[in-house]
Structure formats: C-alpha cells, structure tokens
Tab-separated table of N, CA and C in Angstrom:
chain	number	residue	atom	x	y	z
I	1	MET	N	60.365	122.344	213.030
I	1	MET	CA	61.341	123.527	212.707
I	1	MET	C	62.664	122.909	212.530
I	2	ALA	N	63.275	121.764	213.220
I	2	ALA	CA	64.637	121.541	213.127
I	2	ALA	C	64.693	120.868	211.415
I	3	THR	N	63.954	120.358	210.887
I	3	THR	CA	63.944	119.937	209.649
I	3	THR	C	64.287	121.328	208.794
I	4	THR	N	63.796	122.474	209.052
I	4	THR	CA	63.658	123.488	208.285
I	4	THR	C	65.047	124.406	208.300
I	5	ASN	N	65.596	124.357	209.549
I	5	ASN	CA	66.667	125.018	209.978
I	5	ASN	C	67.983	123.839	209.253
I	6	THR	N	67.641	122.526	209.275
I	6	THR	CA	68.959	121.611	208.559
I	6	THR	C	68.779	121.999	207.184
I	7	THR	N	67.627	122.147	206.489
I	7	THR	CA	67.609	122.494	205.186
I	7	THR	C	68.126	123.660	204.855
I	8	SER	N	67.827	124.457	205.604
I	8	SER	CA	68.674	126.065	205.458
I	8	SER	C	70.312	125.714	205.621
I	9	ALA	N	70.481	125.466	206.725
I	9	ALA	CA	72.002	125.050	206.789
I	9	ALA	C	72.621	124.376	205.637
I	10	ARG	N	71.826	123.517	204.813
I	10	ARG	CA	72.498	122.849	203.695
I	10	ARG	C	72.447	123.720	202.612
I	11	ALA	N	71.479	124.451	202.361
I	11	ALA	CA	71.173	125.335	201.432
I	11	ALA	C	72.376	126.364	201.047
I	12	LEU	N	72.872	126.966	202.154
I	12	LEU	CA	73.978	127.940	202.137
I	12	LEU	C	75.048	127.265	201.358
I	13	PRO	N	75.782	126.466	202.195
I	13	PRO	CA	77.047	126.032	201.754
I	13	PRO	C	76.662	125.467	200.009
I	14	LEU	N	75.813	124.709	199.668
I	14	LEU	CA	75.361	124.418	198.182
I	14	LEU	C	75.434	125.787	197.397
I	15	THR	N	74.815	126.761	198.048
I	15	THR	CA	74.589	128.093	197.289
I	15	THR	C	76.074	128.772	197.105
I	16	ALA	N	76.767	128.673	197.938
I	16	ALA	CA	77.906	129.180	197.941
I	16	ALA	C	79.019	128.233	196.749
I	17	THR	N	78.795	127.005	196.848
I	17	THR	CA	79.554	126.078	195.974
I	17	THR	C	79.205	126.556	194.670
I	18	LEU	N	77.809	126.474	194.304
I	18	LEU	CA	77.213	126.876	192.928
I	18	LEU	C	77.547	128.374	192.414
I	19	LEU	N	77.329	129.130	193.171
I	19	LEU	CA	77.711	130.396	193.000
I	19	LEU	C	79.386	130.561	192.623
I	20	THR	N	79.996	130.244	193.351
I	20	THR	CA	81.526	129.991	192.943
I	20	THR	C	81.985	129.543	191.985
I	21	ALA	N	81.240	128.427	191.726
I	21	ALA	CA	81.502	127.503	190.339
I	21	ALA	C	81.098	128.476	189.253
I	22	GLY	N	79.841	129.419	189.582
I	22	GLY	CA	79.467	130.170	188.318
I	22	GLY	C	80.340	131.245	188.061
I	23	VAL	N	81.053	131.675	188.826
I	23	VAL	CA	82.080	132.790	188.797
I	23	VAL	C	83.303	132.137	188.204
I	24	ALA	N	83.691	130.900	188.435
I	24	ALA	CA	84.684	130.324	188.065
I	24	ALA	C	84.605	130.029	186.870
I	25	LEU	N	83.575	129.389	186.214
I	25	LEU	CA	83.325	129.121	184.766
I	25	LEU	C	83.395	130.374	184.020
I	26	TYR	N	82.769	131.373	184.663
I	26	TYR	CA	82.621	132.727	183.819
I	26	TYR	C	84.044	133.087	183.277
I	27	ILE	N	84.897	133.465	184.551
I	27	ILE	CA	86.235	133.951	184.379
I	27	ILE	C	87.111	133.010	183.424
I	28	ALA	N	86.889	131.705	183.691
I	28	ALA	CA	87.379	130.679	182.958
I	28	ALA	C	87.317	130.743	181.278
I	29	LEU	N	85.904	131.050	181.125
I	29	LEU	CA	85.433	131.152	179.560
I	29	LEU	C	86.157	132.505	179.009
I	30	VAL	N	86.344	133.475	180.058
I	30	VAL	CA	86.709	134.926	179.382
I	30	VAL	C	88.297	134.478	179.160
I	31	ALA	N	88.913	134.161	179.985
I	31	ALA	CA	90.274	133.822	179.708
I	31	ALA	C	90.553	132.803	178.477
I	32	PHE	N	89.547	131.980	178.400
I	32	PHE	CA	89.963	130.963	177.444
I	32	PHE	C	89.792	131.591	176.033
I	33	GLY	N	88.472	132.544	175.931
I	33	GLY	CA	88.023	133.324	174.784
I	33	GLY	C	89.313	134.497	174.397
I	34	ASN	N	89.935	134.885	175.502
I	34	ASN	CA	91.157	135.942	175.258
I	34	ASN	C	92.161	135.137	174.660
I	35	ILE	N	92.576	133.942	175.169
I	35	ILE	CA	93.881	133.062	174.662
I	35	ILE	C	93.338	132.549	173.151
I	36	THR	N	91.874	131.878	173.020
I	36	THR	CA	91.902	131.391	171.571
I	36	THR	C	91.536	132.519	170.569
I	37	ASP	N	91.152	133.516	170.961
I	37	ASP	CA	90.649	134.302	170.055
I	37	ASP	C	91.382	135.889	170.628
I	38	PHE	N	92.636	135.681	170.727
I	38	PHE	CA	93.453	137.036	170.943
I	38	PHE	C	93.168	138.343	170.346
I	39	GLY	N	93.036	138.282	169.261
I	39	GLY	CA	92.881	139.667	168.636
I	39	GLY	C	91.866	140.645	168.974
I	40	THR	N	90.742	139.662	169.003
I	40	THR	CA	89.541	140.610	169.258
I	40	THR	C	89.477	141.335	170.409
I	41	ASN	N	89.817	141.079	171.790
I	41	ASN	CA	90.081	141.685	172.691
I	41	ASN	C	91.487	142.542	173.012
I	42	GLN	N	92.266	141.716	172.246
I	42	GLN	CA	93.741	142.778	171.965
I	42	GLN	C	93.166	144.237	171.575
I	43	GLN	N	92.352	144.195	170.515
I	43	GLN	CA	92.056	145.530	169.658
I	43	GLN	C	90.989	146.255	170.986
I	44	PHE	N	90.490	145.734	171.689
I	44	PHE	CA	89.748	146.490	172.699
I	44	PHE	C	90.777	146.928	173.857
I	45	VAL	N	91.602	146.508	174.032
I	45	VAL	CA	92.542	146.768	174.973
I	45	VAL	C	93.438	148.110	174.406
I	46	ARG	N	93.776	147.917	173.129
I	46	ARG	CA	94.541	148.803	172.488
I	46	ARG	C	93.987	150.234	172.141
I	47	HIS	N	92.448	149.981	171.756
I	47	HIS	CA	91.699	151.316	171.804
I	47	HIS	C	91.637	151.982	172.908
I	48	VAL	N	91.337	151.335	174.158
I	48	VAL	CA	91.172	152.055	175.505
I	48	VAL	C	92.474	152.737	175.961
I	49	LEU	N	93.548	152.047	175.884
I	49	LEU	CA	94.693	152.747	176.486
I	49	LEU	C	95.120	153.676	175.666
I	50	ALA	N	94.955	153.718	174.098
I	50	ALA	CA	95.227	154.663	173.198
I	50	ALA	C	94.369	155.986	173.223
I	51	MET	N	93.362	155.533	173.896
I	51	MET	CA	92.257	156.379	173.911
I	51	MET	C	91.866	157.304	172.590
I	52	ASP	N	91.944	156.693	171.618
I	52	ASP	CA	91.749	156.975	170.334
I	52	ASP	C	90.133	156.914	169.718
I	53	THR	N	89.230	156.627	170.579
I	53	THR	CA	87.726	156.700	170.080
I	53	THR	C	86.987	157.598	171.385
I	54	THR	N	87.973	158.546	172.168
I	54	THR	CA	87.222	159.307	173.293
I	54	THR	C	87.226	160.523	172.606
I	55	PHE	N	86.607	161.584	173.111
I	55	PHE	CA	86.787	163.037	173.205
I	55	PHE	C	87.897	163.705	172.637
I	56	LYS	N	88.988	163.241	173.044
I	56	LYS	CA	90.315	163.666	172.732
I	56	LYS	C	90.659	164.993	173.219
I	57	ASP	N	89.951	165.170	174.560
I	57	ASP	CA	90.322	166.339	175.369
I	57	ASP	C	91.722	166.371	175.424
I	58	GLU	N	92.572	167.631	175.100
I	58	GLU	CA	94.192	167.688	175.187
I	58	GLU	C	94.371	167.674	176.776
I	59	ASP	N	93.261	167.773	177.555
I	59	ASP	CA	93.866	167.758	179.016
I	59	ASP	C	93.838	166.402	179.478
I	60	LEU	N	93.128	165.567	178.748
I	60	LEU	CA	93.250	164.112	179.271
I	60	LEU	C	94.166	163.272	178.310
I	61	MET	N	94.728	163.599	177.025
I	61	MET	CA	95.358	162.713	176.193
I	61	MET	C	96.522	162.324	176.427
I	62	TRP	N	97.110	163.031	177.568
I	62	TRP	CA	98.635	162.874	178.052
I	62	TRP	C	98.451	161.259	178.615
I	63	ARG	N	97.329	161.127	179.087
I	63	ARG	CA	97.319	159.604	179.710
I	63	ARG	C	97.497	158.484	178.916
I	64	ALA	N	97.195	158.866	177.580
I	64	ALA	CA	97.066	157.827	176.524
I	64	ALA	C	98.350	156.859	176.444
I	65	ILE	N	98.429	155.577	176.325
I	65	ILE	CA	99.439	154.521	176.147
I	65	ILE	C	99.255	154.121	174.339
I	66	THR	N	100.163	154.612	173.527
I	66	THR	CA	100.144	154.253	172.264
I	66	THR	C	101.346	153.284	171.905
I	67	SER	N	102.286	152.653	172.693
I	67	SER	CA	103.073	151.919	172.304
I	67	SER	C	102.301	150.621	172.396
I	68	ARG	N	102.465	149.925	171.238
I	68	ARG	CA	101.718	148.602	170.915
I	68	ARG	C	102.476	147.659	171.912
I	69	GLY	N	103.623	147.774	172.187
I	69	GLY	CA	104.453	146.707	173.042
I	69	GLY	C	103.633	146.755	174.641
I	70	LEU	N	103.635	148.121	174.885
I	70	LEU	CA	102.909	148.353	176.420
I	70	LEU	C	101.415	148.075	176.294
I	71	GLN	N	100.888	148.088	175.288
I	71	GLN	CA	99.470	147.546	175.256
I	71	GLN	C	99.246	146.292	175.270
I	72	ASP	N	99.993	145.341	174.524
I	72	ASP	CA	100.018	143.950	174.529
I	72	ASP	C	100.554	143.430	175.832
I	73	ALA	N	101.733	144.098	176.292
I	73	ALA	CA	101.884	143.358	177.819
I	73	ALA	C	100.668	143.751	178.600
I	74	ALA	N	99.963	144.808	178.743
I	74	ALA	CA	98.780	144.846	179.597
I	74	ALA	C	97.551	143.846	179.279
I	75	TYR	N	97.441	143.677	177.985
I	75	TYR	CA	96.614	142.496	177.429
I	75	TYR	C	97.027	141.171	177.978
I	76	VAL	N	98.132	140.889	177.992
I	76	VAL	CA	98.780	139.693	178.508
I	76	VAL	C	98.586	139.373	179.861
I	77	ALA	N	98.898	140.373	180.533
I	77	ALA	CA	98.954	140.551	181.990
I	77	ALA	C	97.519	140.490	182.506
I	78	ILE	N	96.381	140.773	181.807
I	78	ILE	CA	94.895	140.608	181.895
I	78	ILE	C	94.708	139.366	181.697
I	79	ILE	N	95.105	138.550	180.852
I	79	ILE	CA	94.834	137.249	180.534
I	79	ILE	C	95.411	136.385	181.612
I	80	VAL	N	96.554	136.600	182.287
I	80	VAL	CA	97.306	136.129	183.032
I	80	VAL	C	96.365	135.923	184.545
I	81	TRP	N	96.000	137.144	184.795
I	81	TRP	CA	95.159	137.485	185.842
I	81	TRP	C	94.053	136.632	186.081
I	82	GLU	N	93.416	136.726	184.697
I	82	GLU	CA	91.807	135.948	184.697
I	82	GLU	C	92.138	134.303	184.483
I	83	SER	N	93.321	134.080	184.240
I	83	SER	CA	93.577	132.298	184.111
I	83	SER	C	93.838	132.078	185.838
I	84	VAL	N	94.630	132.829	186.483
I	84	VAL	CA	94.786	132.442	187.845
I	84	VAL	C	93.554	132.653	188.690
I	85	ALA	N	92.883	133.557	188.531
I	85	ALA	CA	91.540	133.737	189.365
I	85	ALA	C	90.573	132.545	189.070
I	86	ALA	N	90.483	132.140	187.702
I	86	ALA	CA	89.800	131.068	187.455
I	86	ALA	C	90.459	129.964	187.891
I	87	LEU	N	91.480	129.557	188.049
I	87	LEU	CA	92.207	128.359	188.681
I	87	LEU	C	92.106	128.519	190.388
I	88	VAL	N	92.016	129.662	190.738
I	88	VAL	CA	91.800	129.793	192.307
I	88	VAL	C	90.429	129.548	192.722
I	89	LEU	N	89.510	129.939	191.594
I	89	LEU	CA	87.861	129.908	191.904
I	89	LEU	C	87.660	128.345	191.989
I	90	VAL	N	88.044	127.816	190.853
I	90	VAL	CA	88.017	126.159	190.414
I	90	VAL	C	88.415	125.355	191.812
I	91	TYR	N	89.443	125.684	192.438
I	91	TYR	CA	89.878	125.315	193.622
I	91	TYR	C	89.074	125.655	194.621
I	92	GLY	N	88.592	126.887	194.912
I	92	GLY	CA	87.756	126.984	195.934
I	92	GLY	C	86.335	126.400	195.772
I	93	THR	N	85.855	126.046	194.890
I	93	THR	CA	84.655	125.167	194.306
I	93	THR	C	84.709	123.856	194.944
I	94	TRP	N	86.142	123.427	194.394
I	94	TRP	CA	86.477	121.857	194.941
I	94	TRP	C	86.220	121.912	196.169
I	95	LEU	N	86.939	122.855	197.370
I	95	LEU	CA	86.800	122.862	198.746
I	95	LEU	C	85.676	122.999	199.269
I	96	TRP	N	84.719	123.979	198.430
I	96	TRP	CA	83.344	124.071	199.069
I	96	TRP	C	82.765	122.577	198.688
I	97	ALA	N	82.707	121.894	197.649
I	97	ALA	CA	82.256	120.514	197.141
I	97	ALA	C	82.759	119.490	198.251
I	98	ARG	N	83.931	119.707	198.897
I	98	ARG	CA	84.425	118.680	199.875
I	98	ARG	C	84.039	119.165	201.146
I	99	ARG	N	83.217	120.118	201.369
I	99	ARG	CA	82.887	120.532	202.603
I	99	ARG	C	83.948	120.942	203.678
I	100	ASP	N	84.961	121.361	202.817
I	100	ASP	CA	86.183	122.099	203.782
I	100	ASP	C	85.744	123.757	203.817
I	101	TYR	N	84.731	124.010	204.771
I	101	TYR	CA	84.111	125.085	204.479
I	101	TYR	C	85.317	126.519	204.971
I	102	PRO	N	85.830	126.332	205.914
I	102	PRO	CA	86.637	127.407	206.305
I	102	PRO	C	87.879	127.823	205.006
I	103	GLN	N	88.297	126.495	204.757
I	103	GLN	CA	89.493	126.750	203.506
I	103	GLN	C	88.781	127.158	202.193
I	104	ALA	N	87.602	126.853	201.738
I	104	ALA	CA	86.631	127.148	200.865
I	104	ALA	C	86.501	128.568	200.736
I	105	ARG	N	86.116	128.878	202.092
I	105	ARG	CA	85.606	130.394	202.113
I	105	ARG	C	86.939	131.453	201.799
I	106	GLN	N	88.298	130.872	202.523
I	106	GLN	CA	89.371	131.697	202.293
I	106	GLN	C	89.618	131.638	200.682
I	107	VAL	N	89.849	130.472	200.106
I	107	VAL	CA	90.294	130.542	198.727
I	107	VAL	C	89.336	131.196	197.984
I	108	SER	N	88.072	131.016	197.799
I	108	SER	CA	87.185	131.435	197.176
I	108	SER	C	87.380	133.108	197.197
I	109	THR	N	87.322	133.718	198.717
I	109	THR	CA	87.448	135.089	198.812
I	109	THR	C	88.480	135.624	197.947
I	110	TYR	N	89.743	134.862	198.000
I	110	TYR	CA	90.974	135.354	197.067
I	110	TYR	C	90.397	135.414	195.638
I	111	GLY	N	89.999	134.390	194.997
I	111	GLY	CA	89.699	134.216	193.722
I	111	GLY	C	88.512	135.520	193.303
I	112	LEU	N	87.855	135.392	194.252
I	112	LEU	CA	86.420	136.640	194.191
I	112	LEU	C	87.286	138.191	194.224
I	113	LEU	N	88.230	138.329	194.901
I	113	LEU	CA	88.699	139.739	194.946
I	113	LEU	C	89.572	139.715	193.826
I	114	MET	N	90.378	138.850	193.242
I	114	MET	CA	90.866	139.065	191.962
I	114	MET	C	90.133	139.351	190.985
I	115	VAL	N	88.840	138.953	190.931
I	115	VAL	CA	88.055	139.172	189.881
I	115	VAL	C	87.396	140.442	190.019
I	116	LEU	N	86.931	141.003	191.318
I	116	LEU	CA	86.705	142.018	191.597
I	116	LEU	C	87.733	143.496	191.368
I	117	LEU	N	89.174	142.904	191.690
I	117	LEU	CA	90.021	144.137	191.310
I	117	LEU	C	90.239	144.080	190.051
I	118	LEU	N	90.065	143.169	189.059
I	118	LEU	CA	90.473	143.561	187.641
I	118	LEU	C	89.283	144.118	187.066
I	119	PHE	N	88.062	143.783	187.304
I	119	PHE	CA	86.885	144.282	186.620
I	119	PHE	C	86.500	145.699	187.489
I	120	GLY	N	86.939	145.779	188.733
I	120	GLY	CA	86.474	146.916	189.516
I	120	GLY	C	87.286	148.187	189.385
I	121	ALA	N	88.750	147.680	189.736
I	121	ALA	CA	89.950	148.571	189.782
I	121	ALA	C	90.343	148.971	188.227
I	122	GLY	N	90.590	147.745	187.713
I	122	GLY	CA	90.952	147.507	186.328
I	122	GLY	C	90.175	148.090	185.496
I	123	PHE	N	88.892	147.639	185.283
I	123	PHE	CA	88.240	148.267	183.863
I	123	PHE	C	87.289	149.332	184.166
I	124	ILE	N	86.794	149.279	185.342
I	124	ILE	CA	85.974	150.555	185.683
I	124	ILE	C	86.663	151.736	186.031
I	125	ALA	N	87.425	151.669	187.166
I	125	ALA	CA	88.260	152.727	187.564
I	125	ALA	C	89.563	153.143	186.587
I	126	ILE	N	90.478	152.171	186.044
I	126	ILE	CA	91.463	152.681	185.329
I	126	ILE	C	90.988	152.732	184.052
I	127	GLY	N	90.365	151.838	183.442
I	127	GLY	CA	89.819	151.893	181.970
I	127	GLY	C	88.617	153.156	181.840
I	128	GLY	N	87.811	152.862	182.780
I	128	GLY	CA	86.579	153.595	182.535
I	128	GLY	C	86.998	155.348	183.011
I	129	GLU	N	87.767	155.459	183.993
I	129	GLU	CA	87.964	156.789	184.299
I	129	GLU	C	89.369	157.184	183.900
I	130	TRP	N	90.536	156.792	184.056
I	130	TRP	CA	91.578	157.154	183.675
I	130	TRP	C	92.210	157.314	182.104
I	131	PHE	N	91.376	156.303	181.404
I	131	PHE	CA	91.622	156.240	180.255
I	131	PHE	C	90.415	156.897	179.502
I	132	SER	N	89.555	157.004	180.175
I	132	SER	CA	88.110	157.923	179.725
I	132	SER	C	87.409	156.959	178.812
I	133	MET	N	87.614	155.693	178.995
I	133	MET	CA	86.703	154.516	178.194
I	133	MET	C	85.126	155.051	178.191
I	134	TRP	N	84.586	155.497	179.311
I	134	TRP	CA	83.270	156.081	179.276
I	134	TRP	C	83.015	156.929	177.948
I	135	GLN	N	83.862	157.605	177.314
I	135	GLN	CA	83.571	158.574	176.502
I	135	GLN	C	83.596	157.669	175.155
I	136	SER	N	83.789	156.188	174.991
I	136	SER	CA	83.956	155.870	173.695
I	136	SER	C	82.597	155.021	173.286
I	137	GLU	N	82.254	155.262	172.188
I	137	GLU	CA	80.795	154.517	171.530
I	137	GLU	C	81.412	152.970	171.214
I	138	ASP	N	82.398	152.952	170.690
I	138	ASP	CA	82.772	151.716	170.396
I	138	ASP	C	83.303	150.999	171.214
I	139	TRP	N	84.372	151.197	171.949
I	139	TRP	CA	85.128	150.426	172.906
I	139	TRP	C	84.885	150.867	174.312
I	140	ASN	N	83.602	150.581	174.994
I	140	ASN	CA	83.261	150.759	176.147
I	140	ASN	C	82.621	149.602	176.882
I	141	GLY	N	83.442	149.132	177.822
I	141	GLY	CA	83.062	147.981	178.553
I	141	GLY	C	82.511	147.955	179.981
I	142	LEU	N	82.403	149.289	180.005
I	142	LEU	CA	81.778	149.327	181.590
I	142	LEU	C	80.388	148.937	182.077
I	143	ASP	N	79.406	148.727	181.250
I	143	ASP	CA	78.203	147.985	181.522
I	143	ASP	C	78.645	146.386	181.880
I	144	ALA	N	79.584	145.690	181.041
I	144	ALA	CA	79.785	144.270	181.409
I	144	ALA	C	80.865	144.224	182.411
I	145	ALA	N	81.816	145.332	182.758
I	145	ALA	CA	82.574	145.214	183.891
I	145	ALA	C	81.341	145.463	185.208
I	146	THR	N	80.480	146.212	185.132
I	146	THR	CA	79.627	146.506	186.190
I	146	THR	C	78.849	145.280	186.700
I	147	ARG	N	78.387	144.479	185.638
I	147	ARG	CA	77.762	143.311	185.965
I	147	ARG	C	78.710	142.247	186.446
I	148	VAL	N	79.772	142.205	186.139
I	148	VAL	CA	80.742	141.052	186.732
I	148	VAL	C	81.102	141.481	188.390
I	149	VAL	N	81.112	142.589	188.439
I	149	VAL	CA	81.607	143.361	189.824
I	149	VAL	C	80.286	143.005	190.705
I	150	LEU	N	79.039	142.881	190.077
I	150	LEU	CA	77.937	142.932	191.047
I	150	LEU	C	77.665	141.564	191.206
I	151	PHE	N	77.941	140.686	190.417
I	151	PHE	CA	77.795	139.174	190.535
I	151	PHE	C	78.887	138.656	191.301
I	152	SER	N	80.123	138.938	191.093
I	152	SER	CA	81.232	138.590	191.881
I	152	SER	C	80.950	138.903	193.376
I	153	GLY	N	80.714	140.208	193.623
I	153	GLY	CA	80.499	141.001	194.841
I	153	GLY	C	79.218	140.078	195.857
I	154	LEU	N	78.227	139.926	195.163
I	154	LEU	CA	76.942	139.133	195.517
I	154	LEU	C	77.511	137.908	195.990
I	155	VAL	N	78.659	136.851	195.164
I	155	VAL	CA	79.096	135.874	195.513
I	155	VAL	C	79.921	136.109	196.650
I	156	LEU	N	80.827	136.924	196.912
I	156	LEU	CA	81.313	137.234	198.034
I	156	LEU	C	80.469	137.306	199.241
I	157	VAL	N	79.731	137.997	199.290
I	157	VAL	CA	78.838	138.006	200.458
I	157	VAL	C	78.170	137.050	200.744
I	158	VAL	N	77.521	136.079	200.008
I	158	VAL	CA	76.935	134.547	200.031
I	158	VAL	C	78.133	134.089	200.604
I	159	ASN	N	79.637	133.864	200.319
I	159	ASN	CA	80.406	133.115	200.651
I	159	ASN	C	80.824	133.355	202.422
I	160	HIS	N	80.322	134.821	202.660
I	160	HIS	CA	80.726	135.234	204.017
I	160	HIS	C	79.559	134.988	205.017
I	161	LEU	N	78.254	134.591	204.404
I	161	LEU	CA	77.306	134.655	205.261
I	161	LEU	C	77.543	133.485	206.400
I	162	PRO	N	77.139	133.582	207.716
I	162	PRO	CA	77.613	132.637	208.356
I	162	PRO	C	76.430	131.174	208.377
I	163	PHE	N	77.127	130.236	208.626
I	163	PHE	CA	76.092	128.855	208.654
I	163	PHE	C	76.668	128.080	209.712
I	164	ARG	N	75.998	126.942	209.993
I	164	ARG	CA	76.259	125.764	210.652
I	164	ARG	C	75.655	124.636	210.223
I	165	TYR	N	76.606	123.759	209.826
I	165	TYR	CA	76.213	122.351	209.097
I	165	TYR	C	77.085	121.229	209.827
I	166	GLY	N	76.436	120.401	210.221
I	166	GLY	CA	77.078	119.140	211.001
I	166	GLY	C	77.996	119.500	212.048
I	167	THR	N	78.965	119.034	211.909
I	167	THR	CA	80.210	119.101	212.642
I	167	THR	C	81.056	120.311	212.439
I	168	GLN	N	80.755	120.743	210.870
I	168	GLN	CA	81.817	121.552	210.259
I	168	GLN	C	80.897	122.902	210.636
I	169	THR	N	81.778	124.025	210.963
I	169	THR	CA	81.038	125.464	211.018
I	169	THR	C	81.384	126.378	210.018
I	170	GLY	N	80.515	127.064	209.542
I	170	GLY	CA	80.885	128.114	208.595
I	170	GLY	C	80.669	129.421	209.143
I	171	ALA	N	80.722	129.378	210.273
I	171	ALA	CA	80.460	130.825	211.180
I	171	ALA	C	81.967	131.457	211.298
I	172	THR	N	82.041	132.857	211.155
I	172	THR	CA	83.316	133.566	210.932
I	172	THR	C	83.676	133.843	212.533
C-alpha cells in the first residue's frame, strides 16, 4: 500500500508540471502566431470590435468600436497579455520541475488566471456578449475560447489538489 501512495504522491506533481507546461506551450504558440502573423487575428479583433458581421441591431451597435487605432491597441494589448501569461506559466513549469511546490503553485495560479481572464472575461464575456460575437458566422471565437477556459480551469484545479511528496508538502 505504501508503494501506491508514493506513486500517487509523485504522479500529482508530475501531472501539474506537465499540464502547466501544456498551457504554457499553448499560450506561447498563440502569442508567437499573433506576433509572426499579425494581420490574421488583427482582422478578427477588428471585425469583433466593429460588430460589422453581427445582426446590426440598432440597440446594440452603439457598442461598436470602429476606430482602427483603438482596435489595433486592443489587439496589441491582447498579444502583450498572452506573452506575459506564457512567460509566467513557463516559470511556473520550471518551479514545478524544481519541486518548489508552494512557489510553483502560486506562480502557475497567476499565469492560469491570466489565461482564464483573457479567454473567459475577454473573449467570452466582452467579445461574445458585449460585442455580440456570437452573432457572427465568420468572426466567432467562442468555441475556441471555451476550450481554452476549460483546459486552463482544469489545470488550475489540478494545481491546487493537495498532495504530500517527500519533505516537500503540496497541501494548502
């Protein structure tokens, strides 16, 4: 029975490490793609903010942001947020790998919250509801955002599961 507990105790930090690394890789690739192929998602952000592919309900269109400067500033802010989140998650992964569990948990939590805020509050709530992205057949990122929120949320839960490993404790 002790072997099973030891194996389980080792599996949870390894799982947290690898899952955190997975989100770090994902958000780093998203940021890299947005930097190296700037125009593709720039158009996405422009269309969502302009609300030009929605139902054009006059009760909602006052929300549209049609200024290219503001649209591009929003897009650059998104890329910066993604890049910082990626760096935080890479650092969190490194801390997990070093077995600095309390610090790894804290840093990873910050990075995961950054991803959850961007995709949950930013894309789902603001883009999806405020700018009515759900109405667009061409510029609707709600499914992708939902997948990222679910994945990141699951990783956040795993990172906070209590465990005990050697002299280090992962209990909260």
